[in-house]
CSV table of C-alpha atoms in Angstrom, one decimal:
chain,number,residue,atom,x,y,z
Q,14,MET,CA,60.2,135.0,-81.7
Q,15,MET,CA,57.6,133.0,-84.0
Q,16,GLU,CA,58.0,129.4,-82.6
Q,17,ILE,CA,56.0,127.1,-85.6
Q,18,PRO,CA,56.1,123.1,-85.0
Q,19,ILE,CA,58.6,121.7,-87.6
Q,20,GLY,CA,59.1,118.0,-87.3
Q,21,ASP,CA,58.3,114.5,-85.4
Q,22,ASP,CA,57.7,115.7,-81.8
Q,23,LYS,CA,58.8,112.1,-80.7
Q,24,ASP,CA,62.0,112.4,-82.6
Q,25,SER,CA,63.3,115.8,-79.1
Q,26,ILE,CA,62.6,112.7,-77.1
Q,27,THR,CA,65.5,110.7,-78.5
Q,28,LYS,CA,67.9,113.9,-80.1
Q,29,LYS,CA,68.3,116.7,-77.8
Q,30,GLN,CA,68.4,120.3,-79.4
Q,31,SER,CA,70.9,123.2,-79.2
Q,32,THR,CA,69.1,126.4,-77.8
Q,33,ILE,CA,69.5,127.9,-82.1
Q,34,GLU,CA,68.4,124.5,-83.2
Q,35,THR,CA,64.8,125.7,-81.3
Q,36,VAL,CA,65.1,128.7,-82.0
Q,37,ALA,CA,65.6,128.3,-85.9
Q,38,TYR,CA,64.6,124.4,-86.8
Q,39,ARG,CA,65.8,120.8,-87.3
Q,40,ASP,CA,67.1,119.7,-89.9
Q,41,MET,CA,64.6,116.7,-89.8
Q,42,TRP,CA,61.2,115.5,-90.6
Q,43,GLY,CA,59.9,113.2,-89.6
Q,44,LYS,CA,55.7,113.4,-90.4
Q,45,GLY,CA,56.6,111.8,-94.0
Q,46,LEU,CA,56.7,113.6,-96.8
Q,47,ASP,CA,52.8,113.5,-97.1
Q,48,SER,CA,52.7,116.4,-94.9
Q,49,TYR,CA,56.6,117.9,-96.0
Q,50,LEU,CA,55.3,118.9,-99.7
Q,51,PRO,CA,52.1,121.2,-98.4
Q,52,MET,CA,54.2,122.5,-95.4
Q,53,MET,CA,56.9,124.0,-98.0
Q,54,PHE,CA,54.2,125.1,-100.4
Q,55,GLU,CA,52.7,127.1,-98.0
Q,56,ARG,CA,56.4,129.1,-96.6
Q,57,LEU,CA,57.7,129.5,-99.6
Q,58,SER,CA,53.8,131.4,-101.0
Q,59,LEU,CA,55.1,133.1,-97.9
Q,60,MET,CA,58.1,133.5,-98.2
Q,61,LYS,CA,57.5,134.8,-102.5
Q,62,GLU,CA,54.9,137.3,-101.3
Q,63,LEU,CA,57.7,138.4,-98.8
Q,64,LEU,CA,59.9,139.3,-101.7
Q,65,SER,CA,60.5,142.9,-103.3
Q,66,GLU,CA,59.6,142.7,-106.8
Q,67,THR,CA,63.0,142.4,-107.5
Q,68,GLY,CA,64.4,140.3,-104.6
Q,69,SER,CA,65.7,136.8,-105.0
Q,70,ILE,CA,65.5,133.2,-103.3
Q,71,PHE,CA,67.9,130.4,-103.0
Q,72,VAL,CA,66.7,127.4,-102.1
Q,73,HIS,CA,68.7,124.0,-101.6
Q,74,CYS,CA,67.7,120.6,-101.4
Q,75,ASP,CA,69.7,117.0,-101.9
Q,76,TRP,CA,68.8,114.3,-104.5
Q,77,ARG,CA,66.0,112.7,-102.1
Q,78,ILE,CA,63.4,116.5,-103.3
Q,79,SER,CA,65.3,118.3,-106.0
Q,80,HIS,CA,62.6,117.1,-108.3
Q,81,LEU,CA,59.6,117.7,-106.5
Q,82,MET,CA,61.2,120.7,-105.4
Q,83,HIS,CA,61.8,122.2,-108.3
Q,84,SER,CA,57.5,121.3,-109.2
Q,85,ILE,CA,56.6,123.1,-106.4
Q,86,LEU,CA,58.8,127.0,-106.9
Q,87,ASP,CA,57.6,126.2,-111.0
Q,88,GLU,CA,53.9,126.3,-108.9
Q,89,ILE,CA,54.8,129.7,-107.4
Q,90,PHE,CA,56.8,131.1,-109.2
Q,91,GLY,CA,56.1,130.5,-112.3
Q,92,THR,CA,58.6,128.6,-115.3
Q,93,ASP,CA,59.5,132.2,-116.2
Q,94,HIS,CA,60.9,133.2,-112.5
Q,95,HIS,CA,63.5,130.5,-112.8
Q,96,VAL,CA,67.1,132.1,-112.9
Q,97,ASN,CA,69.6,129.3,-112.4
Q,98,GLU,CA,69.7,125.6,-111.3
Q,99,ILE,CA,72.8,125.3,-109.1
Q,100,ILE,CA,74.8,122.3,-109.1
Q,101,TRP,CA,77.0,122.6,-105.2
Q,102,ASN,CA,79.3,119.7,-106.4
Q,103,TYR,CA,81.8,118.5,-103.2
Q,104,SER,CA,84.4,115.7,-102.2
Q,105,SER,CA,82.7,113.1,-99.2
Q,106,GLY,CA,79.6,110.7,-100.1
Q,107,GLY,CA,81.2,107.9,-101.4
Q,108,ALA,CA,79.9,105.3,-103.6
Q,109,THR,CA,79.1,102.0,-102.9
Q,110,GLU,CA,78.5,98.6,-104.2
Q,111,THR,CA,74.4,99.6,-106.1
Q,112,ARG,CA,75.1,103.2,-107.0
Q,113,PHE,CA,77.1,106.1,-107.9
Q,114,ALA,CA,78.9,108.8,-105.4
Q,115,ARG,CA,75.6,110.9,-103.8
Q,116,LYS,CA,78.4,114.2,-104.7
Q,117,HIS,CA,76.0,117.1,-104.8
Q,118,ASP,CA,73.1,119.4,-103.8
Q,119,THR,CA,70.9,121.4,-105.9
Q,120,ILE,CA,70.3,124.8,-105.5
Q,121,PHE,CA,67.4,126.6,-107.0
Q,122,PHE,CA,67.4,130.6,-108.4
Q,123,TYR,CA,63.9,131.9,-108.7
Q,124,GLY,CA,62.8,135.5,-108.6
Q,125,LYS,CA,60.0,137.5,-107.9
Q,126,SER,CA,59.8,139.3,-110.6
Q,127,PRO,CA,61.2,137.7,-114.0
Q,128,SER,CA,64.5,139.9,-113.7
Q,129,PRO,CA,65.4,139.9,-110.3
Q,130,LYS,CA,68.7,141.9,-109.5
Q,131,PHE,CA,71.8,140.1,-109.6
Q,132,ASN,CA,75.4,140.6,-108.4
Q,133,ILE,CA,77.6,139.5,-111.0
Q,134,LEU,CA,80.4,137.5,-108.8
Q,135,LYS,CA,83.6,137.2,-110.3
Q,136,GLU,CA,87.1,134.9,-109.2
Q,137,LYS,CA,90.4,135.5,-110.3
Q,138,SER,CA,91.6,133.9,-113.5
Q,139,TYR,CA,95.1,133.1,-113.7
Q,140,ASN,CA,96.6,134.0,-117.4
Q,141,ARG,CA,98.9,130.4,-118.4
Q,142,GLY,CA,102.1,131.1,-117.4
Q,143,LEU,CA,100.8,133.8,-115.2
Q,144,LYS,CA,101.9,136.4,-118.0
Q,145,PRO,CA,99.8,138.8,-119.5
Q,146,TYR,CA,98.1,137.9,-122.6
Q,147,HIS,CA,97.9,141.5,-124.2
Q,148,PHE,CA,93.7,140.2,-125.6
Q,149,ALA,CA,91.4,142.9,-127.2
Q,150,GLY,CA,89.2,143.6,-125.2
Q,151,VAL,CA,90.2,141.9,-122.8
Q,152,GLU,CA,91.4,143.8,-118.6
Q,153,GLU,CA,93.8,142.0,-117.1
Q,154,PHE,CA,95.3,142.8,-114.0
Q,155,LYS,CA,98.9,141.3,-112.0
Q,156,ASP,CA,98.9,140.7,-108.0
Q,157,GLU,CA,101.6,138.9,-106.0
Q,158,ILE,CA,101.1,135.3,-108.3
Q,159,GLY,CA,100.5,137.1,-111.4
Q,160,TRP,CA,99.0,138.7,-114.1
Q,161,HIS,CA,94.6,137.7,-114.3
Q,162,THR,CA,91.4,137.8,-115.5
Q,163,LEU,CA,88.1,138.3,-113.9
Q,164,VAL,CA,85.6,136.2,-115.3
């Protein structure tokens, strides 16, 4: 096990950690942004070195840090290695009297090279009426629900 101090030690007095949290990480940073950003820069730089040439990394963050994390990742990986910015939308996080609802997080996708290995994810898209379309060049499938394509 490798021990890397993360967070403010005083936090461990007020919040009892589970064994997994102690071994893996604590999802808090009590030392402020001035220490968080250099810490992330160091760790992401090391992670880049550990990737294979066709490797990739996904970095998840919320609205408080996404604009800064994007700049850090561009510096480490290069802007030409930025593959996607994925918006993870969810239903929790209601609006208040002073702002719109916060209902998304950001996931940055970078490759070590400009062409990282990518396995396309496909899901079923059911045809209207669950009947075949018969479009030229479109492969269709039928299951217990009805006709669909893979998108």
